[in-house]
GROMACS .gro file of C-alpha atoms in nm:
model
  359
    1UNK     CA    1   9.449  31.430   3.129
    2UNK     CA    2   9.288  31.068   3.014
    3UNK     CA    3   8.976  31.195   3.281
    4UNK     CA    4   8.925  31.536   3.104
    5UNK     CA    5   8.963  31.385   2.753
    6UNK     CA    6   8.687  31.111   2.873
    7UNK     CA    7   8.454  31.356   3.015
    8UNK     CA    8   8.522  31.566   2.678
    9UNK     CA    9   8.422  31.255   2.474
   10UNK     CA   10   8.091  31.219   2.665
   11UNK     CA   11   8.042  31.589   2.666
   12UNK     CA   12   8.066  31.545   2.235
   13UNK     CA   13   7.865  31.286   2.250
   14UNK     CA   14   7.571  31.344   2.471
   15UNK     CA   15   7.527  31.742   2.191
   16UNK     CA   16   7.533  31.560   1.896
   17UNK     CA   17   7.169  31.575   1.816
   18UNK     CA   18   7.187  31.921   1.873
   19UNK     CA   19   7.541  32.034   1.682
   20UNK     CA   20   7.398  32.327   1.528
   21UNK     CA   21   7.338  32.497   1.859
   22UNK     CA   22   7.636  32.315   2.057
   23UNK     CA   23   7.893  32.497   1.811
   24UNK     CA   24   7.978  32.878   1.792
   25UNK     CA   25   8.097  32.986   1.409
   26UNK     CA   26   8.366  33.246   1.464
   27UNK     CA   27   8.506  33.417   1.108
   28UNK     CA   28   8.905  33.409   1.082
   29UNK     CA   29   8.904  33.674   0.824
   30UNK     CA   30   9.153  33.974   0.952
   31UNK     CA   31   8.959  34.206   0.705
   32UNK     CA   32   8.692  34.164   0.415
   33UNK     CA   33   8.926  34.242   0.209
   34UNK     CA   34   9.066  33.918   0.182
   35UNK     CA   35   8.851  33.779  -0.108
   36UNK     CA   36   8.970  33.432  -0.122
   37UNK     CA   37   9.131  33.279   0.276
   38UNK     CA   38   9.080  32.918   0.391
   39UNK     CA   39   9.155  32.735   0.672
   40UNK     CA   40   9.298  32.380   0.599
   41UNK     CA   41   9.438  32.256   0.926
   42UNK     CA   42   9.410  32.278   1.305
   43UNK     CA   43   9.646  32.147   1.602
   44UNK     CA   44   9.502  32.089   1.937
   45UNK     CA   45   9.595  32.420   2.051
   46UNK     CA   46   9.396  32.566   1.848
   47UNK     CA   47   9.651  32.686   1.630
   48UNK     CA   48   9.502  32.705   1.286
   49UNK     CA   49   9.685  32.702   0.915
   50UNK     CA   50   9.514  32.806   0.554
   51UNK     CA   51   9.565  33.011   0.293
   52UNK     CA   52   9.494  33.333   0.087
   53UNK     CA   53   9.523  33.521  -0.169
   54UNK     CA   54   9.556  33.886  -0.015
   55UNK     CA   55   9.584  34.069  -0.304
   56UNK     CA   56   9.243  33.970  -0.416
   57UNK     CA   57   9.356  34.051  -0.794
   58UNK     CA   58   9.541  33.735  -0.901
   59UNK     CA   59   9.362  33.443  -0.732
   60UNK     CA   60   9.521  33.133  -0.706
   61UNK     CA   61   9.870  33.271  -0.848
   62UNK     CA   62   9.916  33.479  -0.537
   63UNK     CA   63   9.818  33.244  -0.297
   64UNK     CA   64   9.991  33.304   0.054
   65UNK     CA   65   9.999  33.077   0.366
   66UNK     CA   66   9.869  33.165   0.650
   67UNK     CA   67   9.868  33.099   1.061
   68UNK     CA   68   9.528  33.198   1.253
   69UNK     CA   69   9.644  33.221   1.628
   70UNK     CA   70   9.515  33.432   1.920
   71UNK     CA   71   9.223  33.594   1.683
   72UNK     CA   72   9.510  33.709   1.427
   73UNK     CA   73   9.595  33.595   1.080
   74UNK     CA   74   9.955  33.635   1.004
   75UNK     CA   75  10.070  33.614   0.666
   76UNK     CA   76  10.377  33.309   0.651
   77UNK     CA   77  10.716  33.317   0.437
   78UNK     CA   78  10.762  33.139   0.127
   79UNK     CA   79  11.046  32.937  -0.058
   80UNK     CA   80  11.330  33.245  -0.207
   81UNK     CA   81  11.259  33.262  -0.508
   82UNK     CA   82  10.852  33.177  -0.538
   83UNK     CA   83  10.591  33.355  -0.558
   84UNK     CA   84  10.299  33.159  -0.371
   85UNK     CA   85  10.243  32.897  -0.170
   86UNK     CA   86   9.993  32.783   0.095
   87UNK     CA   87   9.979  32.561   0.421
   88UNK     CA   88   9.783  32.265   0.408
   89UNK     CA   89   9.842  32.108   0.774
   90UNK     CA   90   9.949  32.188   1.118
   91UNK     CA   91  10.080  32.005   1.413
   92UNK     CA   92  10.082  32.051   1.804
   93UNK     CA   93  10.457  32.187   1.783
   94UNK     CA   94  10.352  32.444   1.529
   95UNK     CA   95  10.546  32.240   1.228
   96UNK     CA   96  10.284  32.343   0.895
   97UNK     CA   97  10.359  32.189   0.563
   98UNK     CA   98  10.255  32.238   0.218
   99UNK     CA   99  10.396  32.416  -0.051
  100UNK     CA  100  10.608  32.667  -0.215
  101UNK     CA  101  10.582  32.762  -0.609
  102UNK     CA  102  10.770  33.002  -0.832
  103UNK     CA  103  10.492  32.956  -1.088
  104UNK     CA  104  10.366  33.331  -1.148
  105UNK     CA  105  10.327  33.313  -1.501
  106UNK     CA  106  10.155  33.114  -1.789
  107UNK     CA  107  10.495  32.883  -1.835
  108UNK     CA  108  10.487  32.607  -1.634
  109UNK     CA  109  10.648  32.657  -1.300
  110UNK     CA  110  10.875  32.463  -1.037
  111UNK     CA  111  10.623  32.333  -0.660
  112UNK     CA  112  10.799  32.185  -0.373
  113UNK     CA  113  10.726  32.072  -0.052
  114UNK     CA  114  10.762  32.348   0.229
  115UNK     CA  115  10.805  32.325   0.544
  116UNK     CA  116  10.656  32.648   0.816
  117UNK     CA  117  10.781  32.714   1.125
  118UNK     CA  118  10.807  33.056   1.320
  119UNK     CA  119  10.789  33.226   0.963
  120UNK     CA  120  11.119  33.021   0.788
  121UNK     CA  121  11.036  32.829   0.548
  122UNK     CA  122  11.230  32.494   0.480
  123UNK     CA  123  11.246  32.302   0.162
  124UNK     CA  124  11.112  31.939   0.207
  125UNK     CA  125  11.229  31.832  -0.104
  126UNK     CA  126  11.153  31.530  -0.370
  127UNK     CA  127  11.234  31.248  -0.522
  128UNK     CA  128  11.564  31.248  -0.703
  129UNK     CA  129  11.533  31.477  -1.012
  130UNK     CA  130  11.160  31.525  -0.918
  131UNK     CA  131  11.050  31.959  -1.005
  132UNK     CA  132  10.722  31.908  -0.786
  133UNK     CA  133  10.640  31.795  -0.457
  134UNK     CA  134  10.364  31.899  -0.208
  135UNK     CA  135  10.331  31.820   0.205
  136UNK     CA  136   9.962  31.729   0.228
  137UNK     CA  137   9.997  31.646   0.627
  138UNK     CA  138  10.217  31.624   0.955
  139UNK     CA  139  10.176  31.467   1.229
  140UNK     CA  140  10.321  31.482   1.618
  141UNK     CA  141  10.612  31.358   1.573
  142UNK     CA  142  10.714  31.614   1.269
  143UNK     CA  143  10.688  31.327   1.001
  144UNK     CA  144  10.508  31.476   0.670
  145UNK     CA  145  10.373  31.287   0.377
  146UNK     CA  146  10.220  31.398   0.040
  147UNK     CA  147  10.360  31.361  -0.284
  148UNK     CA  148  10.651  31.424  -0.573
  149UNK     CA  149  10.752  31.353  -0.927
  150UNK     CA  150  10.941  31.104  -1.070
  151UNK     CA  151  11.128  31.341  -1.218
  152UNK     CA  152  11.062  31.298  -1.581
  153UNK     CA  153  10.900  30.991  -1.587
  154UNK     CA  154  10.748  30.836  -1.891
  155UNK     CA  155  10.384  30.743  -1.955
  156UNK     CA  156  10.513  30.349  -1.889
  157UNK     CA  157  10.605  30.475  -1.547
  158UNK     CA  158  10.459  30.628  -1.230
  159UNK     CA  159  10.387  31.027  -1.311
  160UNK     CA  160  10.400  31.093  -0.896
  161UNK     CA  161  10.385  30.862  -0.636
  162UNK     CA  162  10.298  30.908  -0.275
  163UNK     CA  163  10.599  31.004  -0.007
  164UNK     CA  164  10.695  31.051   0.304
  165UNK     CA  165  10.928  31.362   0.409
  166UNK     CA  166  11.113  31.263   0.764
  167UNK     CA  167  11.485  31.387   0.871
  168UNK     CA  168  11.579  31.525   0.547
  169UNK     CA  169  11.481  31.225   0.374
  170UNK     CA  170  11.174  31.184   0.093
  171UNK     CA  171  11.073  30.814   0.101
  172UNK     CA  172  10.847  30.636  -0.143
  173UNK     CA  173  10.508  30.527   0.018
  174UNK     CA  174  10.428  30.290  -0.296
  175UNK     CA  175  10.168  30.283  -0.559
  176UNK     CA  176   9.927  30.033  -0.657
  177UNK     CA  177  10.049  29.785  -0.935
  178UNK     CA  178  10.006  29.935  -1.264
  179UNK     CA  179   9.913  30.248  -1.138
  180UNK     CA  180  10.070  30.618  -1.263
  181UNK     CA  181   9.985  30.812  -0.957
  182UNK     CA  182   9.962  30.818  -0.576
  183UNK     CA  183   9.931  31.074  -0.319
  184UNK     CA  184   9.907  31.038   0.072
  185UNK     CA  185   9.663  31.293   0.226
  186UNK     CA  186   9.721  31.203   0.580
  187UNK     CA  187   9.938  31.024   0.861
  188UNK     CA  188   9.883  30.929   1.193
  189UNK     CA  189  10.144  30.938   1.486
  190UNK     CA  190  10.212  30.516   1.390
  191UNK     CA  191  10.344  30.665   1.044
  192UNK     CA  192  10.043  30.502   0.892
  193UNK     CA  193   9.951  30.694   0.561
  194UNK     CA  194   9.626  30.728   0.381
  195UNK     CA  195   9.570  30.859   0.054
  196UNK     CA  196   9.463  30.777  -0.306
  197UNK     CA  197   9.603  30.555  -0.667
  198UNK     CA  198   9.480  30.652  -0.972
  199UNK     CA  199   9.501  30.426  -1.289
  200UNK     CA  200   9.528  30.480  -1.677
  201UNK     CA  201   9.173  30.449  -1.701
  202UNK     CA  202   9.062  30.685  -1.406
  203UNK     CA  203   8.990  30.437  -1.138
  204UNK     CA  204   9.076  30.532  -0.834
  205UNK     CA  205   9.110  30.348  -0.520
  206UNK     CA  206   9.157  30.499  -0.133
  207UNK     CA  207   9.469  30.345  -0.011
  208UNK     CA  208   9.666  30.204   0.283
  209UNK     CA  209  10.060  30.313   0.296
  210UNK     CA  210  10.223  30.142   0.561
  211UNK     CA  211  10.518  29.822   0.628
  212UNK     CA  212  10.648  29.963   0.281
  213UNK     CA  213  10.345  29.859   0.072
  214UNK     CA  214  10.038  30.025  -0.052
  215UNK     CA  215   9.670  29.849   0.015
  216UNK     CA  216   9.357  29.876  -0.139
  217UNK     CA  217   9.118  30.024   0.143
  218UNK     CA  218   8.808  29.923  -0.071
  219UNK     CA  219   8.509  30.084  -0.242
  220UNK     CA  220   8.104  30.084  -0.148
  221UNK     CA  221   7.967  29.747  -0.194
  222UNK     CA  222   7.810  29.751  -0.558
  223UNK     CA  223   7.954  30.116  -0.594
  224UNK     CA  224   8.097  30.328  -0.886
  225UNK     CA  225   8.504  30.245  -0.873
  226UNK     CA  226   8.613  30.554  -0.711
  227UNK     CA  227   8.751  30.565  -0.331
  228UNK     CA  228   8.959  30.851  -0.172
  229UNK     CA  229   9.096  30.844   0.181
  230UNK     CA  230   9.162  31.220   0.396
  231UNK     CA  231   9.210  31.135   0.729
  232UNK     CA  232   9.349  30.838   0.964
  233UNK     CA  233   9.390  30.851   1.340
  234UNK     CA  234   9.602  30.689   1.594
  235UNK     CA  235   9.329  30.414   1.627
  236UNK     CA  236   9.379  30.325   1.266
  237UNK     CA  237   9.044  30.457   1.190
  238UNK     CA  238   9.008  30.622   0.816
  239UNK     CA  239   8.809  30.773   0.646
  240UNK     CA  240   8.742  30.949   0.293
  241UNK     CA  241   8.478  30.936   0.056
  242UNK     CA  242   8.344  30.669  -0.214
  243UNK     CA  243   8.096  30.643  -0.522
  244UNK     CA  244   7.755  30.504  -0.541
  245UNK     CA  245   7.671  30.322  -0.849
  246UNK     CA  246   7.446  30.601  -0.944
  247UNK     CA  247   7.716  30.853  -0.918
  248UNK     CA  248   7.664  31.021  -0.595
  249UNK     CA  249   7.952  31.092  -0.355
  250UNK     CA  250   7.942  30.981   0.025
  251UNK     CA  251   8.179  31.016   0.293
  252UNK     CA  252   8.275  30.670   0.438
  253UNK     CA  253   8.467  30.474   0.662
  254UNK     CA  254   8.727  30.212   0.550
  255UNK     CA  255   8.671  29.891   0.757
  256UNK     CA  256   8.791  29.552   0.666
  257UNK     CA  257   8.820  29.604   0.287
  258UNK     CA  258   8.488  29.784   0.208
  259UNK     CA  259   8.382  30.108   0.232
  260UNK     CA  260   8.094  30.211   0.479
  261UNK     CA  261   7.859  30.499   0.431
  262UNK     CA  262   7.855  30.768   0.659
  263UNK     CA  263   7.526  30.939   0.523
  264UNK     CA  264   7.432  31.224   0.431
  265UNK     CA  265   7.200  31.530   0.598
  266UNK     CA  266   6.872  31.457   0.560
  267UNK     CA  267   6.686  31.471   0.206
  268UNK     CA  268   7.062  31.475   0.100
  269UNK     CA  269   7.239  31.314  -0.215
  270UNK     CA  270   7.608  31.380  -0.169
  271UNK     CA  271   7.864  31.402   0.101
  272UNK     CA  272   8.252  31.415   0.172
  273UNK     CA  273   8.525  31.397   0.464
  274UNK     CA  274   8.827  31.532   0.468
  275UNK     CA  275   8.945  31.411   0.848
  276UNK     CA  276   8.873  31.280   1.157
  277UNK     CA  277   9.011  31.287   1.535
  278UNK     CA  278   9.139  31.048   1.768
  279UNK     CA  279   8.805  31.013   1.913
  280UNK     CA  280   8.611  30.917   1.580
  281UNK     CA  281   8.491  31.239   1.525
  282UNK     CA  282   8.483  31.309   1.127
  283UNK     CA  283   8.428  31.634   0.917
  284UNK     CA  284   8.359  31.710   0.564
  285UNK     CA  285   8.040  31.852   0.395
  286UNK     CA  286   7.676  31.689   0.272
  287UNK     CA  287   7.531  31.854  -0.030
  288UNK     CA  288   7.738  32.181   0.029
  289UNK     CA  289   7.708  32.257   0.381
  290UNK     CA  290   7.993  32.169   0.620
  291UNK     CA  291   7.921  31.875   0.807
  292UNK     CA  292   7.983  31.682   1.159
  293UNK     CA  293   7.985  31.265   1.126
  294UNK     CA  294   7.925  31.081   1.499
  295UNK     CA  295   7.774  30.851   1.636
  296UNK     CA  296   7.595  30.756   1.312
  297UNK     CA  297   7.474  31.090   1.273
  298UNK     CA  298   7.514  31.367   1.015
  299UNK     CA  299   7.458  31.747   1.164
  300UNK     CA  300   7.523  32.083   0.996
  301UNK     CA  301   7.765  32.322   1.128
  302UNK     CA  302   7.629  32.663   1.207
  303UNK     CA  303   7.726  32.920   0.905
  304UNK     CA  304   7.822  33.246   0.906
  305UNK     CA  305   7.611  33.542   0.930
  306UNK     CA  306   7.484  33.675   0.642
  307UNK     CA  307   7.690  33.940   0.473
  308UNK     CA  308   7.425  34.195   0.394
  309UNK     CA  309   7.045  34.147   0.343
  310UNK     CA  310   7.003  33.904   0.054
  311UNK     CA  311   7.350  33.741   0.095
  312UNK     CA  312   7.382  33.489   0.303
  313UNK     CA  313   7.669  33.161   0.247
  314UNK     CA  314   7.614  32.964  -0.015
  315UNK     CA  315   7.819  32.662   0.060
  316UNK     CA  316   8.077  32.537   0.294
  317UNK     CA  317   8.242  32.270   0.403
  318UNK     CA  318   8.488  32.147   0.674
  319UNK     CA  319   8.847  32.091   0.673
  320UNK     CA  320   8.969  31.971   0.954
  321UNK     CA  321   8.905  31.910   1.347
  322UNK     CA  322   9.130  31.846   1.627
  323UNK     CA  323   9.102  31.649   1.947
  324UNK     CA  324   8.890  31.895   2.140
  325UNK     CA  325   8.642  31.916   1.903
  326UNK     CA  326   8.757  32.226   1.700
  327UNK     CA  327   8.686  32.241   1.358
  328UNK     CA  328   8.813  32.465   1.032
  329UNK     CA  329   8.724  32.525   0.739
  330UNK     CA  330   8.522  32.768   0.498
  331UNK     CA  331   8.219  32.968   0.368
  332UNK     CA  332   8.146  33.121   0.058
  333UNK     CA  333   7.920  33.375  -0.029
  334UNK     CA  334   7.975  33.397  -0.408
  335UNK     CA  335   7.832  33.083  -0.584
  336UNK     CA  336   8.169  33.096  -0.766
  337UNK     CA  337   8.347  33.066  -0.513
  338UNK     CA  338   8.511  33.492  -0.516
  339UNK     CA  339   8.417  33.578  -0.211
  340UNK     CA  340   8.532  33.321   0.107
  341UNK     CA  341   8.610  33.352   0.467
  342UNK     CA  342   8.771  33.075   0.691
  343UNK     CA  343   8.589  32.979   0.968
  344UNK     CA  344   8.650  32.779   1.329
  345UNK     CA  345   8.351  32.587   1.501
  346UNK     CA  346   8.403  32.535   1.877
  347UNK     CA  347   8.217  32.382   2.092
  348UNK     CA  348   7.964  32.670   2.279
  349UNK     CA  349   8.088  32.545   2.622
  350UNK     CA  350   8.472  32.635   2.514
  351UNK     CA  351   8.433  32.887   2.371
  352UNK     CA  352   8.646  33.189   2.479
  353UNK     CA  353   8.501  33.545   2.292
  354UNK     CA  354   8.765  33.753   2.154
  355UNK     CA  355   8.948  34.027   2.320
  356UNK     CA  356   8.804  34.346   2.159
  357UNK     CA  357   9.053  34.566   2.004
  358UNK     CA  358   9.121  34.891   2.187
  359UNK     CA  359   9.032  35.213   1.959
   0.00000   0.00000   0.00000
């Protein structure tokens, strides 16, 4: 196994000047008409979770999770009693979390943390009186983190704070000092968390969750106070993105207390990641177009074709990607974002066509 995963990381390697061709595009959509579907998380079977709204009426208040598997996209089980929900992460097992939400209606409504598992759905729970709470990631061994409420907190106090959901139990992660939010995005298989503290004034800083504590991961040097980290693997590598002084987003990587600059594609401003594998592979987008980060390179991923003369995507962006070099995410083709498919990139040598349905 450590020989094919070698000769897989040389293979990756060796095709990144030439991602764009290396990488087949392959739409999850079951049927166009499912207006609104992303995928937000893939295991290294190639099992794939995301979301939709298949009702294409109510948008994000009818949001459904779903499971892309075998060139299918099934449709997952909710929370009794809600009425959306969506699936944010997936690990090798097939545990998904994210979330469950009776909120149908203009009132305010009641979010937990969900667990997804061969279509049950398990409430993850919160902090103690806590309404919401959201699973942003698992990993192998079926520990989750994300976030809840403080159930009624006051504006002296923390509004939500980062946690981690593990045996029945929801753990606090931490927050910076003085800070009234924190949410961990991801967690390796150490049970080191990444994720994000937010201050009264809108600073935010990418942090560190791990011995109990929460760390400042840093910011660019000279750059604009704001730092998110998405992704963290079993190497302690993590990544996220940061602001220039002028502004402008990049996607870094958090090394030693400062954040470094993963670039952008070329003639680029902008750019974003939102994970990264155990090999240092990272994903995101650059100036709207899903993007591959290695080896100090930034290369496009292939987009879909267009949808009719005239209509080709508009923007994309990447999600997630798993040890074998698999990669989720979206495109759009409605610059308002009303008309998106979820999409897998694999690599061209892996990649296995689809069974065609029998009439």
């Amino acid at each position: 196994m450590r020989a094919e995963f070698i000769a897989l990381a040389a293979l990756l390697a060796a095709g990144n000047a030439q991602a764009r061709e290396a990488y087949v595009v392959q739409d999850l959509s079951p049927t166009d008409a499912f207006e609104l579907i992303y995928a937000t998380g893939i295991n290294n079977n190639g099992v794939a979770v995301g979301y939709t709204d298949p009702t294409g009426i109510l948008k994000y208040r009818s949001w459904t999770p779903v499971l892309f598997q075998g060139g299918t996209a099934a449709l997952q089980n909710i929370l009794p009693g809600t009425f959306n929900g969506a699936a944010n992460a997936i690990n090798n097992d097939g545990l998904a979390v994210g979330w469950s939400s009776n909120d149908a209606g203009p009132m305010p409504g009641v979010t937990r943390a969900t667990l997804f598992y061969r279509n049950y759905a398990i409430d993850l729970g919160g902090l103690p009186g806590a309404q919401d709470s959201e699973a942003l990631a698992i990993n192998q061994r079926g520990v989750a983190v994300g976030f809840s409420d403080e159930g009624g907190a006051t504006p002296v106090g923390p509004l939500a704070e980062s946690v981690m959901f593990a045996n029945g139990i929801v753990t606090r992660l931490g927050i910076l000092p003085g800070d009234y939010l924190a949410i961990a995005t991801a967690i390796n298989d150490l049970n080191q968390a990444v994720g994000y503290s937010v201050n009264l004034y809108g600073g935010t800083q990418a942090v560190l969750f791990a011995n109990g504590k929460a760390t400042p991961l840093g910011q660019l040097p000279g750059g604009g106070g704001y730092s998110v980290a998405t992704g963290i693997n079993n190497q302690g590598q993590i990544v996220g993105t940061a602001q220039l002084a002028n502004g402008d987003m990049r996607a870094v990587m958090f090394e030693n207390g400062v954040a470094i600059s993963l670039g952008t594609l070329p003639s680029g401003s902008n750019s974003a990641a939102s994970g990264i594998n155990n090999f240092g592979q990272v994903v995101g987008n650059s100036d709207g177009q899903a993007a591959l980060f290695q080896n100090g390179t930034v290369e496009a991923l292939p987009n879909l074709p267009d949808l009719a003369p005239g209509e080709p995507v508009l923007f994309s962006g990447a999600s997630a990607i798993n040890d074998r070099g698999q990669i989720v995410g979206f495109d759009s083709y409605s610059p308002q974002g009303g008309l998106i498919h979820p999409v897998m990139w694999t690599l061209a040598a892996q990649f296995i066509p689809p069974t065609p349905a029998h009439p």
